[in-house]
Amino acid sequence: MKANRSIACLLLAALPTLASAHVAEKVETLHDQALAEIPGHRGLMLTVSFKPGQVSAPHVHPGSVFVYVLEGTVQTQLEGGPVETYTVGQSWYEPANVPHLLARNPDPMKPAKLLVWELLKEGDPILKPLERGAR
């Protein structure tokens, strides 16, 4: 009986993390600008906010992406690379069309927030979900 109670307590404690793992992260567009010097392209600046423990669905960006950590800690993995951990003040680059297999806030208590700049062709979406088996 005591073991069942312990397991139940552990499951209840994990619920917020499990629930947030399936909710899309919050994306806020700060600036979306056609680039006169690069016809047919636009620059996009946005923030991406992760709740504690939140995980992003695997996806691919059709444009080049630069990311800067504003708040918290984020773990990320591009296809063919290791899982990388970034904290406040650190940044990284994601080449266009490389599958982004993992993006998560590993902290169960604190949120994370990213500043993202992406170079896109006009009409391209910010990202495309990765289809299962597409890797």
mmCIF file of N, CA and C in Angstrom:
data_model
loop_
_atom_site.group_PDB
_atom_site.id
_atom_site.type_symbol
_atom_site.label_atom_id
_atom_site.label_comp_id
_atom_site.label_asym_id
_atom_site.label_seq_id
_atom_site.Cartn_x
_atom_site.Cartn_y
_atom_site.Cartn_z
ATOM 1 N N MET A 1 0.827 -1.189 0.000
ATOM 2 C CA MET A 1 0.000 0.000 0.000
ATOM 3 C C MET A 1 0.872 1.254 0.000
ATOM 4 N N LYS A 2 1.941 1.221 0.819
ATOM 5 C CA LYS A 2 2.839 2.368 0.902
ATOM 6 C C LYS A 2 3.532 2.605 -0.440
ATOM 7 N N ALA A 3 3.904 1.513 -1.136
ATOM 8 C CA ALA A 3 4.556 1.625 -2.449
ATOM 9 C C ALA A 3 3.596 2.234 -3.463
ATOM 10 N N ASN A 4 2.323 1.831 -3.423
ATOM 11 C CA ASN A 4 1.329 2.389 -4.348
ATOM 12 C C ASN A 4 1.150 3.887 -4.125
ATOM 13 N N ARG A 5 1.151 4.292 -2.867
ATOM 14 C CA ARG A 5 1.014 5.709 -2.539
ATOM 15 C C ARG A 5 2.213 6.498 -3.067
ATOM 16 N N SER A 6 3.411 5.926 -2.928
ATOM 17 C CA SER A 6 4.625 6.583 -3.421
ATOM 18 C C SER A 6 4.583 6.735 -4.936
ATOM 19 N N ILE A 7 4.151 5.693 -5.626
ATOM 20 C CA ILE A 7 4.051 5.754 -7.088
ATOM 21 C C ILE A 7 3.016 6.794 -7.494
ATOM 22 N N ALA A 8 1.883 6.818 -6.807
ATOM 23 C CA ALA A 8 0.844 7.800 -7.117
ATOM 24 C C ALA A 8 1.354 9.223 -6.917
ATOM 25 N N CYS A 9 2.113 9.450 -5.859
ATOM 26 C CA CYS A 9 2.674 10.783 -5.603
ATOM 27 C C CYS A 9 3.647 11.183 -6.709
ATOM 28 N N LEU A 10 4.481 10.241 -7.141
ATOM 29 C CA LEU A 10 5.427 10.530 -8.224
ATOM 30 C C LEU A 10 4.699 10.871 -9.516
ATOM 31 N N LEU A 11 3.655 10.122 -9.832
ATOM 32 C CA LEU A 11 2.886 10.397 -11.048
ATOM 33 C C LEU A 11 2.208 11.760 -10.983
ATOM 34 N N LEU A 12 1.647 12.096 -9.838
ATOM 35 C CA LEU A 12 1.010 13.405 -9.679
ATOM 36 C C LEU A 12 2.024 14.533 -9.814
ATOM 37 N N ALA A 13 3.205 14.334 -9.276
ATOM 38 C CA ALA A 13 4.247 15.357 -9.369
ATOM 39 C C ALA A 13 4.693 15.555 -10.813
ATOM 40 N N ALA A 14 4.647 14.502 -11.624
ATOM 41 C CA ALA A 14 5.098 14.584 -13.019
ATOM 42 C C ALA A 14 4.029 15.124 -13.961
ATOM 43 N N LEU A 15 2.778 15.193 -13.541
ATOM 44 C CA LEU A 15 1.696 15.618 -14.428
ATOM 45 C C LEU A 15 1.919 16.974 -15.091
ATOM 46 N N PRO A 16 2.339 18.016 -14.380
ATOM 47 C CA PRO A 16 2.540 19.294 -15.070
ATOM 48 C C PRO A 16 3.564 19.199 -16.193
ATOM 49 N N THR A 17 4.624 18.454 -15.988
ATOM 50 C CA THR A 17 5.642 18.288 -17.026
ATOM 51 C C THR A 17 5.080 17.500 -18.195
ATOM 52 N N LEU A 18 4.383 16.414 -17.912
ATOM 53 C CA LEU A 18 3.814 15.607 -18.983
ATOM 54 C C LEU A 18 2.769 16.385 -19.763
ATOM 55 N N ALA A 19 1.959 17.153 -19.089
ATOM 56 C CA ALA A 19 0.919 17.929 -19.759
ATOM 57 C C ALA A 19 1.529 18.994 -20.651
ATOM 58 N N SER A 20 2.546 19.695 -20.170
ATOM 59 C CA SER A 20 3.131 20.764 -20.969
ATOM 60 C C SER A 20 3.958 20.221 -22.127
ATOM 61 N N ALA A 21 4.362 18.955 -22.074
ATOM 62 C CA ALA A 21 5.153 18.380 -23.154
ATOM 63 C C ALA A 21 4.336 18.250 -24.431
ATOM 64 N N HIS A 22 3.013 18.284 -24.349
ATOM 65 C CA HIS A 22 2.171 18.098 -25.521
ATOM 66 C C HIS A 22 1.470 19.378 -25.961
ATOM 67 N N VAL A 23 1.748 20.479 -25.328
ATOM 68 C CA VAL A 23 1.160 21.765 -25.691
ATOM 69 C C VAL A 23 2.198 22.540 -26.491
ATOM 70 N N ALA A 24 1.759 23.160 -27.586
ATOM 71 C CA ALA A 24 2.703 23.925 -28.413
ATOM 72 C C ALA A 24 3.287 25.084 -27.616
ATOM 73 N N GLU A 25 4.563 25.338 -27.851
ATOM 74 C CA GLU A 25 5.216 26.470 -27.211
ATOM 75 C C GLU A 25 4.592 27.764 -27.749
ATOM 76 N N LYS A 26 4.724 28.840 -26.977
ATOM 77 C CA LYS A 26 4.138 30.129 -27.365
ATOM 78 C C LYS A 26 5.110 30.855 -28.295
ATOM 79 N N VAL A 27 4.623 31.216 -29.479
ATOM 80 C CA VAL A 27 5.431 31.934 -30.464
ATOM 81 C C VAL A 27 4.812 33.306 -30.687
ATOM 82 N N GLU A 28 5.635 34.343 -30.539
ATOM 83 C CA GLU A 28 5.164 35.719 -30.732
ATOM 84 C C GLU A 28 6.039 36.401 -31.783
ATOM 85 N N THR A 29 5.416 36.853 -32.872
ATOM 86 C CA THR A 29 6.153 37.559 -33.921
ATOM 87 C C THR A 29 6.430 38.983 -33.470
ATOM 88 N N LEU A 30 7.705 39.369 -33.500
ATOM 89 C CA LEU A 30 8.111 40.725 -33.136
ATOM 90 C C LEU A 30 8.263 41.603 -34.372
ATOM 91 N N HIS A 31 8.746 41.000 -35.474
ATOM 92 C CA HIS A 31 8.975 41.769 -36.698
ATOM 93 C C HIS A 31 8.995 40.817 -37.889
ATOM 94 N N ASP A 32 8.313 41.191 -38.956
ATOM 95 C CA ASP A 32 8.268 40.412 -40.192
ATOM 96 C C ASP A 32 8.494 41.402 -41.320
ATOM 97 N N GLN A 33 9.660 41.332 -41.977
ATOM 98 C CA GLN A 33 10.065 42.390 -42.909
ATOM 99 C C GLN A 33 10.531 41.815 -44.245
ATOM 100 N N ALA A 34 9.910 42.280 -45.345
ATOM 101 C CA ALA A 34 10.419 41.958 -46.679
ATOM 102 C C ALA A 34 11.801 42.594 -46.809
ATOM 103 N N LEU A 35 12.728 41.891 -47.458
ATOM 104 C CA LEU A 35 14.101 42.373 -47.578
ATOM 105 C C LEU A 35 14.347 42.868 -49.002
ATOM 106 N N ALA A 36 14.379 44.194 -49.175
ATOM 107 C CA ALA A 36 14.552 44.795 -50.501
ATOM 108 C C ALA A 36 15.858 44.357 -51.151
ATOM 109 N N GLU A 37 16.902 44.176 -50.357
ATOM 110 C CA GLU A 37 18.206 43.802 -50.908
ATOM 111 C C GLU A 37 18.318 42.309 -51.237
ATOM 112 N N ILE A 38 17.327 41.518 -50.815
ATOM 113 C CA ILE A 38 17.268 40.091 -51.156
ATOM 114 C C ILE A 38 15.845 39.829 -51.663
ATOM 115 N N PRO A 39 15.569 40.171 -52.925
ATOM 116 C CA PRO A 39 14.210 40.026 -53.456
ATOM 117 C C PRO A 39 13.654 38.615 -53.251
ATOM 118 N N GLY A 40 12.378 38.569 -52.858
ATOM 119 C CA GLY A 40 11.710 37.294 -52.644
ATOM 120 C C GLY A 40 11.962 36.676 -51.278
ATOM 121 N N HIS A 41 12.616 37.426 -50.388
ATOM 122 C CA HIS A 41 12.914 36.918 -49.044
ATOM 123 C C HIS A 41 12.412 37.887 -47.975
ATOM 124 N N ARG A 42 12.286 37.358 -46.777
ATOM 125 C CA ARG A 42 11.901 38.189 -45.632
ATOM 126 C C ARG A 42 12.680 37.761 -44.399
ATOM 127 N N GLY A 43 12.877 38.714 -43.502
ATOM 128 C CA GLY A 43 13.483 38.441 -42.211
ATOM 129 C C GLY A 43 12.383 38.400 -41.171
ATOM 130 N N LEU A 44 12.443 37.439 -40.297
ATOM 131 C CA LEU A 44 11.409 37.258 -39.284
ATOM 132 C C LEU A 44 12.075 37.187 -37.919
ATOM 133 N N MET A 45 11.630 38.023 -36.983
ATOM 134 C CA MET A 45 12.124 37.990 -35.607
ATOM 135 C C MET A 45 10.956 37.626 -34.701
ATOM 136 N N LEU A 46 11.186 36.667 -33.811
ATOM 137 C CA LEU A 46 10.113 36.248 -32.908
ATOM 138 C C LEU A 46 10.681 35.745 -31.600
ATOM 139 N N THR A 47 9.799 35.588 -30.633
ATOM 140 C CA THR A 47 10.179 34.936 -29.383
ATOM 141 C C THR A 47 9.441 33.606 -29.304
ATOM 142 N N VAL A 48 10.102 32.642 -28.693
ATOM 143 C CA VAL A 48 9.508 31.329 -28.443
ATOM 144 C C VAL A 48 9.624 31.084 -26.945
ATOM 145 N N SER A 49 8.486 30.859 -26.294
ATOM 146 C CA SER A 49 8.454 30.648 -24.842
ATOM 147 C C SER A 49 8.068 29.209 -24.533
ATOM 148 N N PHE A 50 8.872 28.574 -23.682
ATOM 149 C CA PHE A 50 8.622 27.209 -23.234
ATOM 150 C C PHE A 50 8.229 27.231 -21.764
ATOM 151 N N LYS A 51 7.178 26.521 -21.426
ATOM 152 C CA LYS A 51 6.818 26.321 -20.027
ATOM 153 C C LYS A 51 7.821 25.344 -19.412
ATOM 154 N N PRO A 52 7.890 25.262 -18.084
ATOM 155 C CA PRO A 52 8.781 24.283 -17.457
ATOM 156 C C PRO A 52 8.520 22.872 -17.996
ATOM 157 N N GLY A 53 9.582 22.203 -18.421
ATOM 158 C CA GLY A 53 9.479 20.833 -18.915
ATOM 159 C C GLY A 53 8.902 20.672 -20.307
ATOM 160 N N GLN A 54 8.557 21.744 -20.964
ATOM 161 C CA GLN A 54 7.884 21.666 -22.263
ATOM 162 C C GLN A 54 8.825 21.199 -23.374
ATOM 163 N N VAL A 55 8.269 20.404 -24.298
ATOM 164 C CA VAL A 55 9.012 19.848 -25.430
ATOM 165 C C VAL A 55 8.314 20.247 -26.721
ATOM 166 N N SER A 56 9.089 20.677 -27.705
ATOM 167 C CA SER A 56 8.558 21.033 -29.016
ATOM 168 C C SER A 56 8.472 19.784 -29.890
ATOM 169 N N ALA A 57 7.503 19.741 -30.783
ATOM 170 C CA ALA A 57 7.399 18.632 -31.734
ATOM 171 C C ALA A 57 8.539 18.722 -32.751
ATOM 172 N N PRO A 58 9.050 17.589 -33.232
ATOM 173 C CA PRO A 58 10.094 17.618 -34.261
ATOM 174 C C PRO A 58 9.609 18.394 -35.492
ATOM 175 N N HIS A 59 10.513 19.167 -36.088
ATOM 176 C CA HIS A 59 10.139 20.026 -37.213
ATOM 177 C C HIS A 59 11.361 20.368 -38.053
ATOM 178 N N VAL A 60 11.122 21.086 -39.140
ATOM 179 C CA VAL A 60 12.202 21.569 -39.991
ATOM 180 C C VAL A 60 11.888 23.019 -40.347
ATOM 181 N N HIS A 61 12.916 23.853 -40.391
ATOM 182 C CA HIS A 61 12.763 25.250 -40.791
ATOM 183 C C HIS A 61 13.204 25.383 -42.246
ATOM 184 N N PRO A 62 12.368 25.946 -43.129
ATOM 185 C CA PRO A 62 12.770 26.117 -44.518
ATOM 186 C C PRO A 62 13.799 27.235 -44.707
ATOM 187 N N GLY A 63 14.025 28.032 -43.682
ATOM 188 C CA GLY A 63 15.006 29.116 -43.751
ATOM 189 C C GLY A 63 16.090 28.957 -42.700
ATOM 190 N N SER A 64 17.168 29.711 -42.857
ATOM 191 C CA SER A 64 18.255 29.723 -41.870
ATOM 192 C C SER A 64 17.775 30.391 -40.589
ATOM 193 N N VAL A 65 18.165 29.834 -39.437
ATOM 194 C CA VAL A 65 17.671 30.300 -38.147
ATOM 195 C C VAL A 65 18.840 30.615 -37.208
ATOM 196 N N PHE A 66 18.735 31.762 -36.526
ATOM 197 C CA PHE A 66 19.675 32.147 -35.475
ATOM 198 C C PHE A 66 18.872 32.261 -34.189
ATOM 199 N N VAL A 67 19.363 31.657 -33.112
ATOM 200 C CA VAL A 67 18.617 31.597 -31.854
ATOM 201 C C VAL A 67 19.485 32.114 -30.709
ATOM 202 N N TYR A 68 18.873 32.916 -29.822
ATOM 203 C CA TYR A 68 19.544 33.478 -28.648
ATOM 204 C C TYR A 68 18.671 33.198 -27.430
ATOM 205 N N VAL A 69 19.259 32.685 -26.355
ATOM 206 C CA VAL A 69 18.499 32.359 -25.144
ATOM 207 C C VAL A 69 18.350 33.609 -24.277
ATOM 208 N N LEU A 70 17.103 34.038 -24.098
ATOM 209 C CA LEU A 70 16.785 35.197 -23.262
ATOM 210 C C LEU A 70 16.583 34.813 -21.800
ATOM 211 N N GLU A 71 16.045 33.606 -21.592
ATOM 212 C CA GLU A 71 15.646 33.190 -20.238
ATOM 213 C C GLU A 71 15.712 31.667 -20.138
ATOM 214 N N GLY A 72 16.215 31.159 -19.028
ATOM 215 C CA GLY A 72 16.188 29.724 -18.761
ATOM 216 C C GLY A 72 17.237 28.914 -19.505
ATOM 217 N N THR A 73 16.916 27.641 -19.685
ATOM 218 C CA THR A 73 17.794 26.666 -20.327
ATOM 219 C C THR A 73 17.005 25.926 -21.397
ATOM 220 N N VAL A 74 17.658 25.661 -22.524
ATOM 221 C CA VAL A 74 17.019 24.924 -23.610
ATOM 222 C C VAL A 74 17.978 23.851 -24.109
ATOM 223 N N GLN A 75 17.428 22.684 -24.401
ATOM 224 C CA GLN A 75 18.203 21.626 -25.044
ATOM 225 C C GLN A 75 17.674 21.471 -26.462
ATOM 226 N N THR A 76 18.590 21.282 -27.401
ATOM 227 C CA THR A 76 18.210 21.181 -28.804
ATOM 228 C C THR A 76 19.073 20.141 -29.500
ATOM 229 N N GLN A 77 18.515 19.530 -30.540
ATOM 230 C CA GLN A 77 19.271 18.559 -31.326
ATOM 231 C C GLN A 77 18.839 18.645 -32.777
ATOM 232 N N LEU A 78 19.818 18.854 -33.648
ATOM 233 C CA LEU A 78 19.589 18.810 -35.082
ATOM 234 C C LEU A 78 19.982 17.428 -35.582
ATOM 235 N N GLU A 79 19.359 16.988 -36.662
ATOM 236 C CA GLU A 79 19.671 15.667 -37.206
ATOM 237 C C GLU A 79 21.171 15.533 -37.464
ATOM 238 N N GLY A 80 21.736 14.426 -36.997
ATOM 239 C CA GLY A 80 23.153 14.162 -37.179
ATOM 240 C C GLY A 80 24.043 14.750 -36.100
ATOM 241 N N GLY A 81 23.461 15.508 -35.178
ATOM 242 C CA GLY A 81 24.256 16.141 -34.129
ATOM 243 C C GLY A 81 23.867 15.664 -32.742
ATOM 244 N N PRO A 82 24.668 16.033 -31.744
ATOM 245 C CA PRO A 82 24.365 15.649 -30.361
ATOM 246 C C PRO A 82 23.305 16.575 -29.755
ATOM 247 N N VAL A 83 22.765 16.186 -28.624
ATOM 248 C CA VAL A 83 21.896 17.080 -27.856
ATOM 249 C C VAL A 83 22.793 18.158 -27.262
ATOM 250 N N GLU A 84 22.450 19.411 -27.501
ATOM 251 C CA GLU A 84 23.219 20.553 -26.993
ATOM 252 C C GLU A 84 22.376 21.283 -25.954
ATOM 253 N N THR A 85 23.013 21.819 -24.930
ATOM 254 C CA THR A 85 22.328 22.586 -23.890
ATOM 255 C C THR A 85 22.808 24.027 -23.947
ATOM 256 N N TYR A 86 21.853 24.966 -23.970
ATOM 257 C CA TYR A 86 22.159 26.398 -24.031
ATOM 258 C C TYR A 86 21.468 27.111 -22.876
ATOM 259 N N THR A 87 22.160 28.097 -22.308
ATOM 260 C CA THR A 87 21.618 28.884 -21.201
ATOM 261 C C THR A 87 21.606 30.361 -21.583
ATOM 262 N N VAL A 88 21.097 31.192 -20.692
ATOM 263 C CA VAL A 88 20.961 32.632 -20.938
ATOM 264 C C VAL A 88 22.246 33.216 -21.522
ATOM 265 N N GLY A 89 22.083 33.956 -22.612
ATOM 266 C CA GLY A 89 23.206 34.625 -23.254
ATOM 267 C C GLY A 89 23.902 33.809 -24.327
ATOM 268 N N GLN A 90 23.559 32.540 -24.464
ATOM 269 C CA GLN A 90 24.182 31.709 -25.494
ATOM 270 C C GLN A 90 23.312 31.685 -26.749
ATOM 271 N N SER A 91 23.934 31.349 -27.878
ATOM 272 C CA SER A 91 23.200 31.327 -29.139
ATOM 273 C C SER A 91 23.690 30.185 -30.024
ATOM 274 N N TRP A 92 22.913 29.895 -31.070
ATOM 275 C CA TRP A 92 23.298 28.880 -32.042
ATOM 276 C C TRP A 92 22.644 29.171 -33.383
ATOM 277 N N TYR A 93 23.101 28.435 -34.400
ATOM 278 C CA TYR A 93 22.618 28.565 -35.773
ATOM 279 C C TYR A 93 22.039 27.234 -36.228
ATOM 280 N N GLU A 94 20.923 27.296 -36.967
ATOM 281 C CA GLU A 94 20.317 26.104 -37.554
ATOM 282 C C GLU A 94 20.240 26.298 -39.063
ATOM 283 N N PRO A 95 20.949 25.472 -39.845
ATOM 284 C CA PRO A 95 20.863 25.591 -41.300
ATOM 285 C C PRO A 95 19.448 25.267 -41.797
ATOM 286 N N ALA A 96 19.082 25.851 -42.921
ATOM 287 C CA ALA A 96 17.766 25.599 -43.518
ATOM 288 C C ALA A 96 17.601 24.118 -43.857
ATOM 289 N N ASN A 97 16.396 23.628 -43.651
ATOM 290 C CA ASN A 97 15.974 22.281 -44.055
ATOM 291 C C ASN A 97 16.692 21.130 -43.353
ATOM 292 N N VAL A 98 17.321 21.397 -42.222
ATOM 293 C CA VAL A 98 17.917 20.326 -41.409
ATOM 294 C C VAL A 98 16.908 19.976 -40.313
ATOM 295 N N PRO A 99 16.461 18.719 -40.228
ATOM 296 C CA PRO A 99 15.469 18.357 -39.219
ATOM 297 C C PRO A 99 15.908 18.728 -37.795
ATOM 298 N N HIS A 100 14.999 19.386 -37.100
ATOM 299 C CA HIS A 100 15.195 19.795 -35.704
ATOM 300 C C HIS A 100 14.453 18.751 -34.864
ATOM 301 N N LEU A 101 15.207 17.775 -34.370
ATOM 302 C CA LEU A 101 14.613 16.621 -33.704
ATOM 303 C C LEU A 101 14.169 16.896 -32.281
ATOM 304 N N LEU A 102 14.840 17.841 -31.608
ATOM 305 C CA LEU A 102 14.543 18.100 -30.202
ATOM 306 C C LEU A 102 14.686 19.579 -29.883
ATOM 307 N N ALA A 103 13.724 20.103 -29.184
ATOM 308 C CA ALA A 103 13.808 21.427 -28.559
ATOM 309 C C ALA A 103 12.990 21.311 -27.286
ATOM 310 N N ARG A 104 13.646 21.495 -26.144
ATOM 311 C CA ARG A 104 12.912 21.340 -24.882
ATOM 312 C C ARG A 104 13.521 22.208 -23.795
ATOM 313 N N ASN A 105 12.662 22.513 -22.842
ATOM 314 C CA ASN A 105 13.084 23.164 -21.609
ATOM 315 C C ASN A 105 13.251 22.043 -20.589
ATOM 316 N N PRO A 106 14.484 21.700 -20.216
ATOM 317 C CA PRO A 106 14.684 20.582 -19.300
ATOM 318 C C PRO A 106 14.376 20.908 -17.838
ATOM 319 N N ASP A 107 14.159 22.180 -17.532
ATOM 320 C CA ASP A 107 13.921 22.589 -16.144
ATOM 321 C C ASP A 107 12.452 22.381 -15.781
ATOM 322 N N PRO A 108 12.170 21.569 -14.756
ATOM 323 C CA PRO A 108 10.784 21.312 -14.372
ATOM 324 C C PRO A 108 10.126 22.463 -13.604
ATOM 325 N N MET A 109 10.906 23.498 -13.260
ATOM 326 C CA MET A 109 10.367 24.582 -12.435
ATOM 327 C C MET A 109 10.366 25.956 -13.115
ATOM 328 N N LYS A 110 11.304 26.202 -14.043
ATOM 329 C CA LYS A 110 11.462 27.541 -14.612
ATOM 330 C C LYS A 110 11.159 27.550 -16.105
ATOM 331 N N PRO A 111 10.534 28.620 -16.602
ATOM 332 C CA PRO A 111 10.286 28.740 -18.039
ATOM 333 C C PRO A 111 11.577 29.071 -18.795
ATOM 334 N N ALA A 112 11.512 28.982 -20.104
ATOM 335 C CA ALA A 112 12.630 29.364 -20.975
ATOM 336 C C ALA A 112 12.070 30.215 -22.110
ATOM 337 N N LYS A 113 12.901 31.150 -22.597
ATOM 338 C CA LYS A 113 12.448 32.031 -23.680
ATOM 339 C C LYS A 113 13.601 32.271 -24.647
ATOM 340 N N LEU A 114 13.291 32.181 -25.939
ATOM 341 C CA LEU A 114 14.283 32.350 -26.989
ATOM 342 C C LEU A 114 13.939 33.543 -27.869
ATOM 343 N N LEU A 115 14.962 34.216 -28.372
ATOM 344 C CA LEU A 115 14.811 35.215 -29.423
ATOM 345 C C LEU A 115 15.292 34.531 -30.697
ATOM 346 N N VAL A 116 14.440 34.511 -31.721
ATOM 347 C CA VAL A 116 14.742 33.791 -32.957
ATOM 348 C C VAL A 116 14.697 34.751 -34.134
ATOM 349 N N TRP A 117 15.692 34.644 -35.018
ATOM 350 C CA TRP A 117 15.687 35.389 -36.276
ATOM 351 C C TRP A 117 15.811 34.370 -37.390
ATOM 352 N N GLU A 118 14.906 34.460 -38.383
ATOM 353 C CA GLU A 118 14.899 33.499 -39.481
ATOM 354 C C GLU A 118 14.847 34.232 -40.810
ATOM 355 N N LEU A 119 15.634 33.764 -41.764
ATOM 356 C CA LEU A 119 15.621 34.266 -43.129
ATOM 357 C C LEU A 119 14.795 33.289 -43.952
ATOM 358 N N LEU A 120 13.694 33.784 -44.532
ATOM 359 C CA LEU A 120 12.760 32.923 -45.259
ATOM 360 C C LEU A 120 12.511 33.434 -46.666
ATOM 361 N N LYS A 121 12.144 32.520 -47.567
ATOM 362 C CA LYS A 121 11.620 32.924 -48.864
ATOM 363 C C LYS A 121 10.189 33.384 -48.632
ATOM 364 N N GLU A 122 9.739 34.387 -49.400
ATOM 365 C CA GLU A 122 8.351 34.850 -49.288
ATOM 366 C C GLU A 122 7.409 33.659 -49.454
ATOM 367 N N GLY A 123 6.420 33.564 -48.587
ATOM 368 C CA GLY A 123 5.433 32.498 -48.662
ATOM 369 C C GLY A 123 5.785 31.235 -47.893
ATOM 370 N N ASP A 124 7.051 31.083 -47.491
ATOM 371 C CA ASP A 124 7.426 29.901 -46.705
ATOM 372 C C ASP A 124 6.918 30.033 -45.271
ATOM 373 N N PRO A 125 6.510 28.913 -44.653
ATOM 374 C CA PRO A 125 6.111 28.948 -43.242
ATOM 375 C C PRO A 125 7.343 29.052 -42.342
ATOM 376 N N ILE A 126 7.124 29.419 -41.094
ATOM 377 C CA ILE A 126 8.217 29.486 -40.122
ATOM 378 C C ILE A 126 8.843 28.106 -39.936
ATOM 379 N N LEU A 127 7.997 27.092 -39.871
ATOM 380 C CA LEU A 127 8.472 25.715 -39.732
ATOM 381 C C LEU A 127 7.459 24.769 -40.333
ATOM 382 N N LYS A 128 7.916 23.554 -40.572
ATOM 383 C CA LYS A 128 7.044 22.481 -41.052
ATOM 384 C C LYS A 128 7.207 21.312 -40.091
ATOM 385 N N PRO A 129 6.098 20.739 -39.609
ATOM 386 C CA PRO A 129 6.214 19.572 -38.728
ATOM 387 C C PRO A 129 6.910 18.429 -39.470
ATOM 388 N N LEU A 130 7.718 17.676 -38.758
ATOM 389 C CA LEU A 130 8.367 16.501 -39.347
ATOM 390 C C LEU A 130 7.372 15.359 -39.332
ATOM 391 N N GLU A 131 7.173 14.753 -40.470
ATOM 392 C CA GLU A 131 6.274 13.607 -40.536
ATOM 393 C C GLU A 131 6.996 12.383 -40.000
ATOM 394 N N ARG A 132 6.261 11.520 -39.349
ATOM 395 C CA ARG A 132 6.860 10.290 -38.810
ATOM 396 C C ARG A 132 7.462 9.484 -39.956
ATOM 397 N N GLY A 133 8.677 8.998 -39.731
ATOM 398 C CA GLY A 133 9.352 8.202 -40.753
ATOM 399 C C GLY A 133 10.012 9.040 -41.833
ATOM 400 N N ALA A 134 9.921 10.390 -41.731
ATOM 401 C CA ALA A 134 10.498 11.264 -42.753
ATOM 402 C C ALA A 134 11.997 11.423 -42.577
ATOM 403 N N ARG A 135 12.530 11.031 -41.439
ATOM 404 C CA ARG A 135 13.966 11.188 -41.178
ATOM 405 C C ARG A 135 14.711 10.185 -41.920
#
